[in-house]
mmCIF file of C-alpha atoms in Angstrom:
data_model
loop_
_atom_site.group_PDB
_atom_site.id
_atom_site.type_symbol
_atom_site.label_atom_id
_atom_site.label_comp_id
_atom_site.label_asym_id
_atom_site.label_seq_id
_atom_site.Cartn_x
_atom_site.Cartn_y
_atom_site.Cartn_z
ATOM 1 C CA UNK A 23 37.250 164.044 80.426
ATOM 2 C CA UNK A 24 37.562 161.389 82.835
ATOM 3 C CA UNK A 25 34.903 159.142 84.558
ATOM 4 C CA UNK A 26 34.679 157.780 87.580
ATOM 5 C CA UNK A 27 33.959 154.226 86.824
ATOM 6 C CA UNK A 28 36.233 151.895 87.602
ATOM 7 C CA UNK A 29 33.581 148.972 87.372
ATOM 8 C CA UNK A 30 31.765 147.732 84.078
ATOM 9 C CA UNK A 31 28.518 145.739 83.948
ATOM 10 C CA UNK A 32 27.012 144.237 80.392
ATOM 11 C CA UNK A 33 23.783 142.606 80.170
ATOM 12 C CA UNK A 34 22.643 141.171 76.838
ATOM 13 C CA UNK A 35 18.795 140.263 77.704
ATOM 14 C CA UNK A 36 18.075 136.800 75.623
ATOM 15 C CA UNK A 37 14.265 136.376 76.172
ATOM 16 C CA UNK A 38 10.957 136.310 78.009
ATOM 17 C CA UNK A 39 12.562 133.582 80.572
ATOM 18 C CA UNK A 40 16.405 134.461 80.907
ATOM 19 C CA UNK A 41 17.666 131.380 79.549
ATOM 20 C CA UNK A 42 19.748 132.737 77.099
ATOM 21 C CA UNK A 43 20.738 136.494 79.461
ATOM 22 C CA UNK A 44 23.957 137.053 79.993
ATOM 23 C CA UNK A 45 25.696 139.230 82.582
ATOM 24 C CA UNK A 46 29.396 140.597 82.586
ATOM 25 C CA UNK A 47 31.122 142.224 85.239
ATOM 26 C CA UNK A 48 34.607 144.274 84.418
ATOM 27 C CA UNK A 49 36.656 146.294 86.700
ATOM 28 C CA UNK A 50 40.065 148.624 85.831
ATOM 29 C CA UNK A 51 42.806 148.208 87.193
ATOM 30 C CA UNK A 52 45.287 150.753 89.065
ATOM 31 C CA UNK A 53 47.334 150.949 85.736
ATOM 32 C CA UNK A 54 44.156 151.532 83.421
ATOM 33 C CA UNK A 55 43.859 148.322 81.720
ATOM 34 C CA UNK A 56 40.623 146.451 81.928
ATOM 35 C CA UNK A 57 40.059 143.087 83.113
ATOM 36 C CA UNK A 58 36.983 140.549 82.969
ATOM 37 C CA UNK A 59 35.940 139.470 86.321
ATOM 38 C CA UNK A 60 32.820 137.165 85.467
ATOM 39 C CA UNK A 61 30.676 136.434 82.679
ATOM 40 C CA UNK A 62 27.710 134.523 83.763
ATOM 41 C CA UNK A 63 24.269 133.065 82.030
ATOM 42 C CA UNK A 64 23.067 132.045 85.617
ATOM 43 C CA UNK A 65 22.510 133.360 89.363
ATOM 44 C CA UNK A 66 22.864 131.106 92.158
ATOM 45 C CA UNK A 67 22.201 128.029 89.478
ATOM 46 C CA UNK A 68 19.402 129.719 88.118
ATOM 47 C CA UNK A 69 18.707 130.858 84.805
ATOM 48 C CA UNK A 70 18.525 135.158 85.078
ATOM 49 C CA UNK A 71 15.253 136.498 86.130
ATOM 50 C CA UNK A 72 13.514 140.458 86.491
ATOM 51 C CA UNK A 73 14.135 140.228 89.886
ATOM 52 C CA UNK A 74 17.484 138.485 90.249
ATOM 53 C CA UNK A 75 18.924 140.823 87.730
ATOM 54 C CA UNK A 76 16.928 144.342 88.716
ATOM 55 C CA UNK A 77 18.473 143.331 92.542
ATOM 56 C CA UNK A 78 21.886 142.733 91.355
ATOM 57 C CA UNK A 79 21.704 145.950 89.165
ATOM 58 C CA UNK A 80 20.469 147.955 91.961
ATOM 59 C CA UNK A 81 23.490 146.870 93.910
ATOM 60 C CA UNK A 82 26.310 147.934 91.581
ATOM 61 C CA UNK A 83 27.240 151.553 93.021
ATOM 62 C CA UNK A 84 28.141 154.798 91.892
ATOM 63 C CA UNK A 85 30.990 153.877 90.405
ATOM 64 C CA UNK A 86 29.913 151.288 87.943
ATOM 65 C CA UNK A 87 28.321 151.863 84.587
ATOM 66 C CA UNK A 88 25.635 149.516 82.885
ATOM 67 C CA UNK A 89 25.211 148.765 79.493
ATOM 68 C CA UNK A 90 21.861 146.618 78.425
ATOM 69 C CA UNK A 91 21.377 144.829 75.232
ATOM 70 C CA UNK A 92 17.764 144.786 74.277
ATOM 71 C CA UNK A 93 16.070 142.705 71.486
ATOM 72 C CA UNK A 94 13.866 145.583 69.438
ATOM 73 C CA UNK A 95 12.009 142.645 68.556
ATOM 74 C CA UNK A 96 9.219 140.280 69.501
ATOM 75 C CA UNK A 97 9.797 136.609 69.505
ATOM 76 C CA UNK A 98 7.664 135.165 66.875
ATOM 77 C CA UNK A 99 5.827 133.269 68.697
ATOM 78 C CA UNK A 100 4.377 136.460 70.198
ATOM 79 C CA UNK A 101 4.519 138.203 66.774
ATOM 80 C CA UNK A 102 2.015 135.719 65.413
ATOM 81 C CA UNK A 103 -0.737 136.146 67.988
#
């Protein structure tokens, strides 16, 4: 069955202060093939935050799908309060 996306957004979320979360944007192409269109560990300069990424998620459209990469883990810091 086939899906309407033609765009692709990955977010692998690398902490409590976004210095290490990563965004990717993909789109296909006319002939099906896939390309990469930005990989990014910063917004405007600035490491990503909640509400710099939840804005630029909102903003994606129908047609995109989003995949999020979650630690199932707390840091240890956190762990060892």
């Amino acid at each position: 069955m086939p899906r309407p996306f033609v765009r692709y957004v990955g977010v692998d979320l690398g902490g409590a202060r976004g210095k290490t979360t990563a965004v990717a944007r993909l789109s296909r192409r006319a002939d099906g093939t896939v390309q990469v269109d930005d990989v990014s560990t910063r917004c405007h300069g600035e490491p990503w935050r909640d509400d710099t990424l939840a804005d630029q998620l909102a903003a994606v459209g129908a047609d995109a799908v989003v995949a999020i990469d979650a630690p199932l883990t707390a840091p240890a810091c956190a762990r060892c309060v």
